[in-house]
Each structure stands twice: as C-alpha cells, then as structure tokens.
mmCIF file of N, CA and C in Angstrom:
data_model
loop_
_atom_site.group_PDB
_atom_site.id
_atom_site.type_symbol
_atom_site.label_atom_id
_atom_site.label_comp_id
_atom_site.label_asym_id
_atom_site.label_seq_id
_atom_site.Cartn_x
_atom_site.Cartn_y
_atom_site.Cartn_z
ATOM 1 N N UNK A 236 -11.285 0.479 -13.044
ATOM 2 C CA UNK A 236 -10.967 0.792 -11.665
ATOM 3 C C UNK A 236 -9.430 0.323 -11.679
ATOM 4 N N UNK A 237 -8.849 0.700 -11.134
ATOM 5 C CA UNK A 237 -7.463 0.480 -10.687
ATOM 6 C C UNK A 237 -7.414 0.074 -9.415
ATOM 7 N N UNK A 238 -7.139 -1.371 -8.986
ATOM 8 C CA UNK A 238 -7.329 -1.754 -7.730
ATOM 9 C C UNK A 238 -5.475 -2.011 -7.301
ATOM 10 N N UNK A 239 -5.007 -2.577 -8.200
ATOM 11 C CA UNK A 239 -3.806 -3.039 -8.310
ATOM 12 C C UNK A 239 -2.554 -2.130 -8.836
ATOM 13 N N UNK A 240 -1.381 -1.840 -8.214
ATOM 14 C CA UNK A 240 -0.464 -0.895 -8.617
ATOM 15 C C UNK A 240 1.079 -1.440 -7.997
ATOM 16 N N UNK A 241 1.528 -1.823 -9.409
ATOM 17 C CA UNK A 241 2.787 -2.596 -9.232
ATOM 18 C C UNK A 241 4.158 -1.251 -9.508
ATOM 19 N N UNK A 242 5.132 -1.130 -8.477
ATOM 20 C CA UNK A 242 5.973 -0.122 -8.988
ATOM 21 C C UNK A 242 7.207 -1.097 -8.786
ATOM 22 N N UNK A 243 7.547 -1.951 -8.552
ATOM 23 C CA UNK A 243 9.046 -2.869 -8.583
ATOM 24 C C UNK A 243 9.679 -1.867 -9.379
ATOM 25 N N UNK A 244 10.838 -1.760 -8.861
ATOM 26 C CA UNK A 244 12.677 -1.523 -9.344
ATOM 27 C C UNK A 244 12.366 0.162 -9.783
ATOM 28 N N UNK A 245 11.670 0.989 -9.239
ATOM 29 C CA UNK A 245 11.693 2.110 -9.768
ATOM 30 C C UNK A 245 12.447 2.760 -8.455
ATOM 31 N N UNK A 246 13.387 2.761 -9.159
ATOM 32 C CA UNK A 246 14.533 2.730 -8.012
ATOM 33 C C UNK A 246 15.148 4.590 -7.640
ATOM 34 N N UNK A 247 14.567 5.169 -8.647
ATOM 35 C CA UNK A 247 14.372 6.873 -8.644
ATOM 36 C C UNK A 247 13.252 7.624 -7.718
ATOM 37 N N UNK A 248 12.180 6.456 -7.844
ATOM 38 C CA UNK A 248 10.911 6.810 -6.903
ATOM 39 C C UNK A 248 11.066 7.246 -5.395
ATOM 40 N N UNK A 249 10.721 8.649 -5.441
ATOM 41 C CA UNK A 249 11.273 9.194 -4.142
ATOM 42 C C UNK A 249 9.860 8.763 -3.285
ATOM 43 N N UNK A 250 8.791 9.477 -3.922
ATOM 44 C CA UNK A 250 7.236 9.731 -3.217
ATOM 45 C C UNK A 250 6.476 9.472 -3.960
ATOM 46 N N UNK A 251 5.020 9.207 -3.597
ATOM 47 C CA UNK A 251 3.821 9.284 -4.026
ATOM 48 C C UNK A 251 3.014 9.968 -3.646
ATOM 49 N N UNK A 252 2.675 11.148 -3.874
ATOM 50 C CA UNK A 252 1.645 12.601 -3.407
ATOM 51 C C UNK A 252 0.272 12.056 -2.891
ATOM 52 N N UNK A 253 -0.277 10.797 -3.971
ATOM 53 C CA UNK A 253 -1.705 10.587 -3.909
ATOM 54 C C UNK A 253 -1.367 9.422 -4.441
ATOM 55 N N UNK A 254 -2.355 8.463 -3.765
ATOM 56 C CA UNK A 254 -2.886 7.202 -4.971
ATOM 57 C C UNK A 254 -4.074 7.482 -5.274
ATOM 58 N N UNK A 255 -4.512 6.792 -6.188
ATOM 59 C CA UNK A 255 -6.450 6.907 -6.716
ATOM 60 C C UNK A 255 -7.081 6.490 -6.020
ATOM 61 N N UNK A 256 -7.983 6.545 -5.332
ATOM 62 C CA UNK A 256 -8.910 5.884 -4.171
ATOM 63 C C UNK A 256 -9.228 4.828 -4.637
ATOM 64 N N UNK A 257 -9.209 4.360 -5.544
ATOM 65 C CA UNK A 257 -9.563 2.452 -5.608
ATOM 66 C C UNK A 257 -8.292 1.722 -5.256
ATOM 67 N N UNK A 258 -7.233 2.075 -5.489
ATOM 68 C CA UNK A 258 -5.939 1.742 -5.180
ATOM 69 C C UNK A 258 -6.257 0.551 -3.952
ATOM 70 N N UNK A 259 -6.079 -0.521 -4.068
ATOM 71 C CA UNK A 259 -6.052 -1.118 -2.661
ATOM 72 C C UNK A 259 -4.838 -2.176 -2.464
ATOM 73 N N UNK A 260 -4.146 -2.433 -3.156
ATOM 74 C CA UNK A 260 -2.998 -3.522 -3.055
ATOM 75 C C UNK A 260 -1.721 -2.505 -4.262
ATOM 76 N N UNK A 261 -0.773 -3.015 -3.662
ATOM 77 C CA UNK A 261 0.289 -2.012 -3.738
ATOM 78 C C UNK A 261 1.535 -2.877 -3.888
ATOM 79 N N UNK A 262 2.919 -2.900 -4.708
ATOM 80 C CA UNK A 262 3.590 -3.302 -4.830
ATOM 81 C C UNK A 262 5.225 -2.538 -4.944
ATOM 82 N N UNK A 263 5.942 -2.313 -4.382
ATOM 83 C CA UNK A 263 6.959 -1.635 -4.487
ATOM 84 C C UNK A 263 8.082 -2.124 -4.042
ATOM 85 N N UNK A 264 8.539 -3.071 -4.746
ATOM 86 C CA UNK A 264 10.029 -3.781 -4.195
ATOM 87 C C UNK A 264 10.972 -3.230 -5.338
ATOM 88 N N UNK A 265 12.628 -2.819 -4.580
ATOM 89 C CA UNK A 265 13.566 -2.588 -4.564
ATOM 90 C C UNK A 265 13.178 -0.713 -5.279
ATOM 91 N N UNK A 266 12.484 -0.528 -4.528
ATOM 92 C CA UNK A 266 11.917 1.139 -4.972
ATOM 93 C C UNK A 266 12.534 2.168 -3.616
ATOM 94 N N UNK A 267 13.970 1.693 -3.322
ATOM 95 C CA UNK A 267 15.234 1.842 -2.293
ATOM 96 C C UNK A 267 14.930 3.700 -2.100
ATOM 97 N N UNK A 268 14.278 5.203 -2.644
ATOM 98 C CA UNK A 268 14.554 6.178 -2.197
ATOM 99 C C UNK A 268 12.501 6.258 -1.567
ATOM 100 N N UNK A 269 11.852 5.655 -2.061
ATOM 101 C CA UNK A 269 10.235 5.619 -1.968
ATOM 102 C C UNK A 269 10.044 5.607 -0.405
ATOM 103 N N UNK A 270 9.427 6.899 -0.132
ATOM 104 C CA UNK A 270 8.901 7.258 1.747
ATOM 105 C C UNK A 270 8.042 6.270 1.773
ATOM 106 N N UNK A 271 8.177 5.099 2.411
ATOM 107 C CA UNK A 271 7.152 4.175 2.763
ATOM 108 C C UNK A 271 6.159 4.489 3.492
ATOM 109 N N UNK A 272 6.597 5.260 5.007
ATOM 110 C CA UNK A 272 5.722 6.067 5.501
ATOM 111 C C UNK A 272 4.586 6.616 5.194
ATOM 112 N N UNK A 273 4.943 7.476 4.407
ATOM 113 C CA UNK A 273 3.781 8.192 3.914
ATOM 114 C C UNK A 273 2.593 7.466 2.864
ATOM 115 N N UNK A 274 3.531 6.618 1.962
ATOM 116 C CA UNK A 274 3.131 5.566 0.714
ATOM 117 C C UNK A 274 2.127 4.648 1.740
ATOM 118 N N UNK A 275 2.368 4.310 2.634
ATOM 119 C CA UNK A 275 1.802 3.073 3.655
ATOM 120 C C UNK A 275 0.815 3.973 4.624
ATOM 121 N N UNK A 276 0.352 5.356 4.554
ATOM 122 C CA UNK A 276 -0.149 5.870 5.066
ATOM 123 C C UNK A 276 -1.747 5.641 4.287
ATOM 124 N N UNK A 277 -1.188 6.477 2.887
ATOM 125 C CA UNK A 277 -2.198 6.631 1.684
ATOM 126 C C UNK A 277 -2.682 5.114 1.456
ATOM 127 N N UNK A 278 -2.293 4.492 1.403
ATOM 128 C CA UNK A 278 -2.621 3.159 1.065
ATOM 129 C C UNK A 278 -3.608 2.574 1.961
ATOM 130 N N UNK A 279 -3.438 2.692 3.306
ATOM 131 C CA UNK A 279 -4.422 2.342 4.562
ATOM 132 C C UNK A 279 -5.393 3.471 4.773
ATOM 133 N N UNK A 280 -5.379 4.230 4.065
ATOM 134 C CA UNK A 280 -6.501 5.496 4.127
ATOM 135 C C UNK A 280 -7.430 5.210 2.919
ATOM 136 N N UNK A 281 -6.605 4.425 2.065
ATOM 137 C CA UNK A 281 -7.475 3.667 0.570
ATOM 138 C C UNK A 281 -8.567 2.807 0.971
ATOM 139 N N UNK A 282 -7.463 1.938 1.896
ATOM 140 C CA UNK A 282 -8.290 0.787 2.216
ATOM 141 C C UNK A 282 -9.568 0.792 3.302
ATOM 142 N N UNK A 283 -9.180 1.790 3.919
ATOM 143 C CA UNK A 283 -10.177 1.854 5.160
ATOM 144 C C UNK A 283 -11.286 2.594 4.572
ATOM 145 N N UNK A 284 -11.638 3.488 3.700
ATOM 146 C CA UNK A 284 -11.962 4.294 2.827
ATOM 147 C C UNK A 284 -13.271 3.108 2.223
ATOM 148 N N UNK A 285 -12.435 2.397 1.356
ATOM 149 C CA UNK A 285 -12.883 0.980 0.660
ATOM 150 C C UNK A 285 -13.939 0.336 1.349
ATOM 151 N N UNK A 286 -13.368 -0.317 2.746
ATOM 152 C CA UNK A 286 -14.069 -1.446 3.306
ATOM 153 C C UNK A 286 -14.961 -0.630 3.961
ATOM 154 N N UNK A 287 -14.805 0.566 4.435
ATOM 155 C CA UNK A 287 -16.106 1.437 5.030
ATOM 156 C C UNK A 287 -17.391 1.574 4.792
ATOM 157 N N UNK A 288 -17.338 1.688 3.206
ATOM 158 C CA UNK A 288 -18.522 1.714 2.663
ATOM 159 C C UNK A 288 -19.114 0.420 2.432
ATOM 160 N N UNK A 289 -18.583 -0.315 2.158
ATOM 161 C CA UNK A 289 -19.300 -1.848 2.035
ATOM 162 C C UNK A 289 -19.939 -2.637 3.072
ATOM 163 N N UNK A 290 -21.090 -3.254 2.612
ATOM 164 C CA UNK A 290 -21.453 -4.156 3.911
ATOM 165 C C UNK A 290 -20.393 -5.387 4.717
ATOM 166 N N UNK A 291 -20.576 -5.409 5.727
ATOM 167 C CA UNK A 291 -19.467 -6.803 5.977
ATOM 168 C C UNK A 291 -19.465 -7.607 5.288
ATOM 169 N N UNK A 292 -20.751 -8.533 4.867
ATOM 170 C CA UNK A 292 -20.522 -9.442 4.042
ATOM 171 C C UNK A 292 -19.371 -9.682 2.948
ATOM 172 N N UNK A 293 -19.349 -8.338 2.276
ATOM 173 C CA UNK A 293 -18.981 -7.639 0.873
ATOM 174 C C UNK A 293 -17.511 -8.034 1.319
ATOM 175 N N UNK A 294 -17.269 -7.903 2.467
ATOM 176 C CA UNK A 294 -15.371 -7.693 2.694
ATOM 177 C C UNK A 294 -15.108 -8.984 3.138
ATOM 178 N N UNK A 295 -15.910 -10.262 3.296
ATOM 179 C CA UNK A 295 -15.532 -11.824 3.470
ATOM 180 C C UNK A 295 -14.371 -12.085 2.606
ATOM 181 N N UNK A 296 -13.370 -12.505 3.609
ATOM 182 C CA UNK A 296 -12.541 -13.174 2.727
ATOM 183 C C UNK A 296 -11.529 -11.956 1.844
ATOM 184 N N UNK A 297 -11.398 -10.519 2.141
ATOM 185 C CA UNK A 297 -10.802 -9.698 1.257
ATOM 186 C C UNK A 297 -8.888 -9.955 2.503
ATOM 187 N N UNK A 298 -7.901 -9.722 1.239
ATOM 188 C CA UNK A 298 -6.533 -10.085 1.544
ATOM 189 C C UNK A 298 -6.335 -8.813 0.994
ATOM 190 N N UNK A 299 -5.571 -8.319 1.859
ATOM 191 C CA UNK A 299 -4.735 -6.799 1.252
ATOM 192 C C UNK A 299 -3.298 -6.983 1.741
ATOM 193 N N UNK A 300 -2.697 -6.644 1.065
ATOM 194 C CA UNK A 300 -1.097 -6.899 1.086
ATOM 195 C C UNK A 300 -0.129 -5.957 0.530
ATOM 196 N N UNK A 301 0.645 -5.366 1.227
ATOM 197 C CA UNK A 301 1.419 -4.438 0.595
ATOM 198 C C UNK A 301 2.860 -4.831 1.125
ATOM 199 N N UNK A 302 3.862 -4.570 -0.237
ATOM 200 C CA UNK A 302 4.797 -4.617 0.069
ATOM 201 C C UNK A 302 6.147 -3.394 -0.459
ATOM 202 N N UNK A 303 6.893 -3.063 0.718
ATOM 203 C CA UNK A 303 7.492 -1.770 0.568
ATOM 204 C C UNK A 303 9.027 -2.292 1.281
ATOM 205 N N UNK A 304 9.863 -1.304 -0.067
ATOM 206 C CA UNK A 304 11.163 -1.664 0.223
ATOM 207 C C UNK A 304 11.953 -1.615 1.403
ATOM 208 N N UNK A 305 13.430 -2.168 1.724
ATOM 209 C CA UNK A 305 13.578 -1.662 2.652
ATOM 210 C C UNK A 305 14.641 -2.974 3.268
ATOM 211 N N UNK A 306 15.602 -2.548 4.244
ATOM 212 C CA UNK A 306 16.521 -3.909 4.101
ATOM 213 C C UNK A 306 16.550 -4.127 5.988
ATOM 214 N N UNK A 307 15.643 -3.683 6.389
ATOM 215 C CA UNK A 307 15.595 -3.982 8.047
ATOM 216 C C UNK A 307 14.161 -3.692 8.394
ATOM 217 N N UNK A 308 13.050 -5.099 9.438
ATOM 218 C CA UNK A 308 12.151 -4.872 9.967
ATOM 219 C C UNK A 308 12.133 -3.328 10.769
ATOM 220 N N UNK A 309 11.257 -2.728 10.594
ATOM 221 C CA UNK A 309 11.137 -1.369 11.697
ATOM 222 C C UNK A 309 10.816 -2.042 12.716
ATOM 223 N N UNK A 310 11.620 -1.066 13.836
ATOM 224 C CA UNK A 310 11.862 -1.598 15.333
ATOM 225 C C UNK A 310 10.392 -1.627 16.187
ATOM 226 N N UNK A 311 9.080 -0.919 15.481
ATOM 227 C CA UNK A 311 8.195 -1.040 16.305
ATOM 228 C C UNK A 311 7.458 -2.493 15.922
ATOM 229 N N UNK A 312 7.971 -3.493 15.176
ATOM 230 C CA UNK A 312 7.890 -4.883 15.115
ATOM 231 C C UNK A 312 8.558 -5.435 16.570
ATOM 232 N N UNK A 313 7.900 -6.321 17.110
ATOM 233 C CA UNK A 313 8.512 -6.963 18.201
ATOM 234 C C UNK A 313 9.141 -8.752 17.625
ATOM 235 N N UNK A 314 8.680 -8.561 16.737
ATOM 236 C CA UNK A 314 8.865 -10.059 16.169
ATOM 237 C C UNK A 314 10.165 -10.243 14.816
#
C-alpha cells in the first residue's frame, strides 16, 4: 500500500487529478507549476478518511507532513 509519494523536481507537473486513498505523505519540492491548493485538498481528504477509520489509539503519535512548492508563505498564515 502506497503511503509516501515523492514528486520532487517534477517541474512540468501541473496537477494531480487524484491520489491513491492510501497516500498520507506527499513531498513535491521544485514542482513549480503544481496546483498546490487542489493537491493539498486531495491529501487532506485522504488523511481524514484514513484517520477517521482508525480507533483513537492507533493514531497516537502519527505525524503527517506535506511539502509543497512556492516562493511565498500564503497570506492566510499570520506568522
């Protein structure tokens, strides 16, 4: 089952229409054309589905990290 997906340096990658439901970790450094808003939504949906199916004790200590391209911090972050 695929849990980690590394897409670093896929400079011509524009979008991911879907992700396998098992993907919980995604790294896409230097994917300058990737639509990160849509990709983040897909990844978050996968994480919510996976974690909502597990019992609370099974999720203890789970770290989910996603790296997305960009040269600026989105304005919605106030830090």
